[in-house]
């Protein structure tokens, strides 16, 4: 792990990346580079697209509305994060922004908002979530940009569940038990982490979850956590025990 | 672990708590109860002081400036969190607020701001940190309210270090190694977790840290994290492996 380094500017682009390619930036990105970062032609930055790794690019030309980057050389090959879905009950706006940024930093492969009986968020803004994912990926050097799935009802999600994917369910009613031991028993394979809404799951939802063979209740200690804190804590334990936090 | 429940109001008070005690609230707290929460005489809430556990109190009387609570019965005995200091390089305002709230949720016993060579924060506002600690404790039902220590230079902190306290140092230059294994080797005893500034420790600071017998370098996986994310991740692993996250 590295603490975020503020010195290297990273830009997410949609285009394919390869040496000597020219990238035509849309006005908002061009404005960010030239007006916000005050970069001038010849300045270098890092670019990534979630597919082709990370590359150094040079600002070749700035126009009134737009800019051109020249892709130079690859700095990091594409990384593939562990196959971990992150399912969460959307929170109110600022906390949702934060939670999405955190899940991206923690290397979740997919962000899946689930609507539960006690979900209090107003409508889920997928564009805003996508923007937060990209911002976090740019700032934290994440090369695999998580996919933002459309919101779905928890019941529908469970109806369509692929039983090969273990669903690690952070259960506030779970007796205090050793989370390392719980996770250590799981076989390798696709995973998902589910964090409930503030206020918790309904009894009906909870009974349905614990009745599923693929559901693994996980205890996150004796204290109360905000949902966004529980997200980072759960993804840290999963990463450390089952994910890519150990030497490969 | 429980996800925060929004239904129960908790209030931190300075006074000792015992059955039938009357608590005279200062105007700001009285205003919060009567004007913000719109509580009326007879309304009940939870109160705690960090020493005497959690109690139900009844709003007995509201005056023009002030209010009186009657302490009824204890709902939870005082809990004692594990002896974990959380040392951190202060961040800019909003992220510092967030980090302090998170460390409180995660059960740190003491918050110790350390000034490093690359610390970018403006002066550290201890009153603001204390207010964030209390807010997080109120919202998350934390009964042991962490102590906020005054800021100190990292070098001075290390000069005065009690070698009986292991200092778990989240080292961005540490090779990827199994954090569960690293923590699992530590004997029980007082702990501290140190998270560096964004931009990292200087080489001199790092060399000084890794040279200390009580310092335990910890790897937090292959990705870059913001400092406040690393804080929650590190405290989660420490809580799970060495702290009170297992059945006692």
Short mmCIF file of N, CA and C in Angstrom, two decimals, chain A residues 1-4 6 10 81 95 98 101-102 105-107 139-140 170-172 175-180 195 197-199 220-230 232-233 236-237 240-241 244-248, chain B residues 1-4 6 10 81 95 98 101-102 105-107 139-140 170-172 175-180 195 197-199 220-230 232-233 236-237 240-241 244-248:
data_model
loop_
_atom_site.label_atom_id
_atom_site.label_comp_id
_atom_site.label_asym_id
_atom_site.label_seq_id
_atom_site.Cartn_x
_atom_site.Cartn_y
_atom_site.Cartn_z
N UNK A 1 0.85 -1.19 0.00
CA UNK A 1 0.00 0.00 0.00
C UNK A 1 0.88 1.23 0.00
N UNK A 2 0.42 2.23 -0.68
CA UNK A 2 1.09 3.52 -0.61
C UNK A 2 0.04 4.56 -0.25
N UNK A 3 0.44 5.52 0.55
CA UNK A 3 -0.44 6.65 0.77
C UNK A 3 -0.41 7.49 -0.50
N UNK A 4 -1.56 8.01 -0.86
CA UNK A 4 -1.69 8.74 -2.12
C UNK A 4 -0.61 9.82 -2.24
N UNK A 6 0.57 13.15 -4.02
CA UNK A 6 -0.16 14.26 -4.66
C UNK A 6 0.58 14.80 -5.88
N UNK A 10 -3.08 12.16 -12.79
CA UNK A 10 -3.59 11.04 -13.58
C UNK A 10 -4.91 11.42 -14.22
N UNK A 81 -7.97 -6.47 -10.59
CA UNK A 81 -8.29 -6.59 -9.17
C UNK A 81 -8.99 -7.92 -8.93
N UNK A 95 -22.29 11.13 1.65
CA UNK A 95 -21.75 9.87 2.17
C UNK A 95 -21.69 8.81 1.08
N UNK A 98 -18.61 9.44 -0.85
CA UNK A 98 -17.47 8.97 -0.09
C UNK A 98 -17.35 7.45 -0.17
N UNK A 101 -16.07 6.31 -3.51
CA UNK A 101 -14.63 6.57 -3.63
C UNK A 101 -13.83 5.52 -2.85
N UNK A 102 -14.31 5.20 -1.65
CA UNK A 102 -13.59 4.24 -0.80
C UNK A 102 -13.59 2.85 -1.43
N UNK A 105 -11.03 2.77 -4.11
CA UNK A 105 -9.68 2.69 -3.54
C UNK A 105 -9.37 1.29 -3.04
N UNK A 106 -10.40 0.63 -2.50
CA UNK A 106 -10.20 -0.69 -1.90
C UNK A 106 -10.19 -1.79 -2.94
N UNK A 107 -10.37 -1.43 -4.20
CA UNK A 107 -10.18 -2.40 -5.28
C UNK A 107 -11.39 -3.25 -5.62
N UNK A 139 -7.12 9.66 -8.65
CA UNK A 139 -6.34 10.15 -7.50
C UNK A 139 -5.54 9.05 -6.83
N UNK A 140 -6.04 7.81 -6.91
CA UNK A 140 -5.38 6.72 -6.18
C UNK A 140 -4.71 5.72 -7.09
N UNK A 170 -22.27 -8.37 6.04
CA UNK A 170 -21.86 -7.78 7.32
C UNK A 170 -23.11 -7.59 8.17
N UNK A 171 -23.25 -8.47 9.12
CA UNK A 171 -24.51 -8.67 9.82
C UNK A 171 -24.42 -8.05 11.21
N UNK A 172 -25.19 -6.98 11.42
CA UNK A 172 -25.09 -6.32 12.72
C UNK A 172 -25.66 -7.17 13.85
N UNK A 175 -23.42 -12.64 16.17
CA UNK A 175 -22.66 -12.66 17.42
C UNK A 175 -21.21 -12.31 17.12
N UNK A 176 -20.55 -11.70 18.09
CA UNK A 176 -19.14 -11.39 17.90
C UNK A 176 -18.38 -12.70 17.64
N UNK A 177 -17.76 -12.79 16.48
CA UNK A 177 -16.98 -13.98 16.17
C UNK A 177 -15.79 -13.53 15.32
N UNK A 178 -14.77 -14.37 15.26
CA UNK A 178 -13.50 -13.97 14.65
C UNK A 178 -13.64 -13.82 13.14
N UNK A 179 -13.59 -12.59 12.63
CA UNK A 179 -13.79 -12.40 11.18
C UNK A 179 -12.67 -13.01 10.35
N UNK A 180 -11.45 -13.05 10.92
CA UNK A 180 -10.33 -13.64 10.17
C UNK A 180 -10.57 -15.14 9.98
N UNK A 195 -23.04 -4.50 2.43
CA UNK A 195 -23.20 -3.64 3.61
C UNK A 195 -24.61 -3.08 3.60
N UNK A 197 -28.07 -0.84 5.03
CA UNK A 197 -28.34 0.59 5.24
C UNK A 197 -28.16 0.95 6.71
N UNK A 198 -28.00 2.25 6.97
CA UNK A 198 -28.03 2.68 8.36
C UNK A 198 -29.46 2.43 8.85
N UNK A 199 -29.57 1.78 10.00
CA UNK A 199 -30.88 1.30 10.44
C UNK A 199 -30.99 -0.20 10.22
N UNK A 220 -18.05 -7.60 12.36
CA UNK A 220 -17.03 -6.55 12.26
C UNK A 220 -16.79 -5.90 13.62
N UNK A 221 -16.78 -6.73 14.67
CA UNK A 221 -16.40 -6.21 15.97
C UNK A 221 -17.57 -5.68 16.78
N UNK A 222 -17.27 -5.23 17.99
CA UNK A 222 -18.31 -4.89 18.96
C UNK A 222 -18.90 -3.50 18.80
N UNK A 223 -18.31 -2.66 17.97
CA UNK A 223 -18.77 -1.28 17.93
C UNK A 223 -19.75 -1.04 16.80
N UNK A 224 -20.45 0.07 16.91
CA UNK A 224 -21.33 0.52 15.84
C UNK A 224 -20.47 1.27 14.83
N UNK A 225 -20.72 1.04 13.55
CA UNK A 225 -20.00 1.78 12.51
C UNK A 225 -21.00 2.44 11.58
N UNK A 226 -20.58 3.55 11.02
CA UNK A 226 -21.32 4.07 9.89
C UNK A 226 -21.15 3.08 8.73
N UNK A 227 -22.11 3.11 7.81
CA UNK A 227 -22.07 2.15 6.71
C UNK A 227 -20.80 2.32 5.87
N UNK A 228 -20.36 3.55 5.69
CA UNK A 228 -19.17 3.75 4.83
C UNK A 228 -17.90 3.28 5.53
N UNK A 229 -17.89 3.35 6.86
CA UNK A 229 -16.75 2.81 7.62
C UNK A 229 -16.73 1.29 7.53
N UNK A 230 -17.90 0.70 7.70
CA UNK A 230 -18.00 -0.76 7.63
C UNK A 230 -17.54 -1.26 6.26
N UNK A 232 -15.16 0.02 4.26
CA UNK A 232 -13.70 -0.02 4.19
C UNK A 232 -13.16 -1.15 5.08
N UNK A 233 -13.74 -1.29 6.27
CA UNK A 233 -13.28 -2.33 7.20
C UNK A 233 -13.48 -3.72 6.59
N UNK A 236 -11.16 -4.32 3.67
CA UNK A 236 -9.78 -4.50 4.13
C UNK A 236 -9.57 -5.94 4.61
N UNK A 237 -10.51 -6.47 5.38
CA UNK A 237 -10.37 -7.84 5.88
C UNK A 237 -10.42 -8.84 4.73
N UNK A 240 -7.20 -8.66 2.80
CA UNK A 240 -6.06 -9.21 3.53
C UNK A 240 -6.12 -10.73 3.62
N UNK A 241 -7.32 -11.29 3.78
CA UNK A 241 -7.44 -12.74 3.99
C UNK A 241 -7.63 -13.47 2.66
N UNK A 244 -5.79 -9.66 -2.62
CA UNK A 244 -4.44 -9.56 -3.19
C UNK A 244 -3.50 -8.76 -2.28
N UNK A 245 -3.79 -8.79 -0.96
CA UNK A 245 -2.93 -8.02 -0.06
C UNK A 245 -1.69 -8.80 0.36
N UNK A 246 -1.64 -10.08 0.03
CA UNK A 246 -0.45 -10.86 0.38
C UNK A 246 0.45 -10.94 -0.84
N UNK A 247 1.73 -11.21 -0.60
CA UNK A 247 2.66 -11.36 -1.72
C UNK A 247 2.13 -12.46 -2.64
N UNK A 248 2.09 -12.16 -3.94
CA UNK A 248 1.54 -13.17 -4.85
C UNK A 248 2.67 -14.00 -5.45
N UNK B 1 -20.50 -5.94 15.29
CA UNK B 1 -20.65 -4.66 14.60
C UNK B 1 -22.12 -4.40 14.33
N UNK B 2 -22.53 -3.20 14.48
CA UNK B 2 -23.87 -2.81 14.03
C UNK B 2 -23.70 -1.58 13.14
N UNK B 3 -24.50 -1.53 12.10
CA UNK B 3 -24.54 -0.30 11.33
C UNK B 3 -25.30 0.72 12.18
N UNK B 4 -24.85 1.94 12.14
CA UNK B 4 -25.41 2.98 13.00
C UNK B 4 -26.94 3.05 12.85
N UNK B 6 -30.25 5.16 13.35
CA UNK B 6 -30.52 6.61 13.40
C UNK B 6 -31.60 6.96 14.41
N UNK B 10 -28.17 10.24 21.19
CA UNK B 10 -27.19 10.12 22.26
C UNK B 10 -26.55 11.48 22.49
N UNK B 81 -12.11 0.28 25.56
CA UNK B 81 -11.58 -0.14 24.26
C UNK B 81 -10.16 -0.67 24.45
N UNK B 95 -10.95 16.45 5.55
CA UNK B 95 -10.46 15.07 5.64
C UNK B 95 -9.97 14.76 7.04
N UNK B 98 -12.98 13.93 9.03
CA UNK B 98 -13.41 12.58 8.68
C UNK B 98 -12.53 11.53 9.35
N UNK B 101 -13.27 11.23 13.02
CA UNK B 101 -14.53 10.51 13.24
C UNK B 101 -14.32 9.01 13.05
N UNK B 102 -13.58 8.65 12.02
CA UNK B 102 -13.36 7.23 11.72
C UNK B 102 -12.56 6.55 12.82
N UNK B 105 -14.84 5.88 15.66
CA UNK B 105 -15.70 4.72 15.37
C UNK B 105 -14.94 3.41 15.51
N UNK B 106 -13.66 3.43 15.11
CA UNK B 106 -12.87 2.20 15.10
C UNK B 106 -12.32 1.86 16.48
N UNK B 107 -12.61 2.71 17.46
CA UNK B 107 -12.30 2.35 18.84
C UNK B 107 -10.89 2.71 19.30
N UNK B 139 -22.90 9.63 17.75
CA UNK B 139 -23.62 9.02 16.63
C UNK B 139 -23.41 7.51 16.57
N UNK B 140 -22.26 7.06 17.03
CA UNK B 140 -21.93 5.64 16.88
C UNK B 140 -21.92 4.88 18.20
N UNK B 170 2.32 1.89 9.01
CA UNK B 170 1.81 1.53 7.68
C UNK B 170 2.74 2.14 6.65
N UNK B 171 3.57 1.29 6.09
CA UNK B 171 4.75 1.70 5.33
C UNK B 171 4.50 1.52 3.85
N UNK B 172 4.42 2.64 3.13
CA UNK B 172 4.11 2.52 1.70
C UNK B 172 5.25 1.91 0.91
N UNK B 175 7.46 -4.04 1.22
CA UNK B 175 7.09 -5.03 0.21
C UNK B 175 5.74 -5.62 0.58
N UNK B 176 5.00 -6.04 -0.43
CA UNK B 176 3.72 -6.68 -0.18
C UNK B 176 3.96 -7.92 0.68
N UNK B 177 3.36 -7.93 1.86
CA UNK B 177 3.50 -9.10 2.73
C UNK B 177 2.20 -9.25 3.49
N UNK B 178 1.98 -10.43 4.01
CA UNK B 178 0.69 -10.77 4.59
C UNK B 178 0.46 -10.00 5.90
N UNK B 179 -0.46 -9.03 5.90
CA UNK B 179 -0.65 -8.22 7.12
C UNK B 179 -1.22 -9.03 8.28
N UNK B 180 -2.01 -10.06 7.95
CA UNK B 180 -2.58 -10.89 9.03
C UNK B 180 -1.45 -11.64 9.74
N UNK B 195 -0.15 6.33 10.71
CA UNK B 195 -0.41 6.55 9.29
C UNK B 195 0.28 7.84 8.88
N UNK B 197 1.62 11.01 6.20
CA UNK B 197 0.93 12.04 5.43
C UNK B 197 0.78 11.60 3.97
N UNK B 198 -0.14 12.24 3.25
CA UNK B 198 -0.19 12.01 1.82
C UNK B 198 1.11 12.58 1.26
N UNK B 199 1.78 11.77 0.47
CA UNK B 199 3.13 12.13 0.05
C UNK B 199 4.18 11.31 0.80
N UNK B 220 -0.38 -2.74 3.58
CA UNK B 220 -1.84 -2.69 3.42
C UNK B 220 -2.24 -2.93 1.96
N UNK B 221 -1.58 -3.86 1.33
CA UNK B 221 -2.00 -4.27 0.00
C UNK B 221 -1.36 -3.47 -1.11
N UNK B 222 -1.67 -3.84 -2.35
CA UNK B 222 -0.96 -3.32 -3.51
C UNK B 222 -1.44 -1.96 -3.99
N UNK B 223 -2.56 -1.48 -3.48
CA UNK B 223 -3.12 -0.25 -4.02
C UNK B 223 -2.70 0.97 -3.23
N UNK B 224 -2.89 2.12 -3.85
CA UNK B 224 -2.67 3.40 -3.18
C UNK B 224 -3.95 3.73 -2.42
N UNK B 225 -3.81 4.22 -1.21
CA UNK B 225 -4.97 4.64 -0.43
C UNK B 225 -4.79 6.07 0.01
N UNK B 226 -5.90 6.75 0.16
CA UNK B 226 -5.85 8.01 0.89
C UNK B 226 -5.52 7.69 2.34
N UNK B 227 -4.96 8.67 3.04
CA UNK B 227 -4.54 8.44 4.42
C UNK B 227 -5.72 8.05 5.30
N UNK B 228 -6.88 8.66 5.05
CA UNK B 228 -8.02 8.35 5.93
C UNK B 228 -8.57 6.95 5.65
N UNK B 229 -8.41 6.47 4.42
CA UNK B 229 -8.81 5.10 4.11
C UNK B 229 -7.86 4.11 4.78
N UNK B 230 -6.56 4.41 4.67
CA UNK B 230 -5.55 3.54 5.29
C UNK B 230 -5.79 3.44 6.79
N UNK B 232 -8.69 3.51 8.47
CA UNK B 232 -9.76 2.56 8.77
C UNK B 232 -9.31 1.13 8.47
N UNK B 233 -8.60 0.96 7.35
CA UNK B 233 -8.14 -0.38 6.98
C UNK B 233 -7.19 -0.94 8.04
N UNK B 236 -8.97 -1.71 11.27
CA UNK B 236 -9.81 -2.90 11.12
C UNK B 236 -8.97 -4.17 11.28
N UNK B 237 -7.81 -4.20 10.62
CA UNK B 237 -6.95 -5.40 10.72
C UNK B 237 -6.45 -5.58 12.14
N UNK B 240 -9.25 -6.80 14.31
CA UNK B 240 -9.64 -8.18 14.02
C UNK B 240 -8.61 -9.19 14.53
N UNK B 241 -7.32 -8.82 14.40
CA UNK B 241 -6.26 -9.78 14.75
C UNK B 241 -5.84 -9.64 16.21
N UNK B 244 -10.46 -6.29 19.85
CA UNK B 244 -11.63 -6.88 20.53
C UNK B 244 -12.71 -7.30 19.53
N UNK B 245 -12.28 -7.63 18.31
CA UNK B 245 -13.28 -8.03 17.31
C UNK B 245 -13.65 -9.50 17.41
N UNK B 246 -12.90 -10.26 18.22
CA UNK B 246 -13.23 -11.68 18.38
C UNK B 246 -14.03 -11.86 19.66
N UNK B 247 -14.78 -12.95 19.74
CA UNK B 247 -15.55 -13.22 20.96
C UNK B 247 -14.57 -13.28 22.12
N UNK B 248 -14.90 -12.55 23.21
CA UNK B 248 -13.95 -12.54 24.34
C UNK B 248 -14.33 -13.60 25.36
#
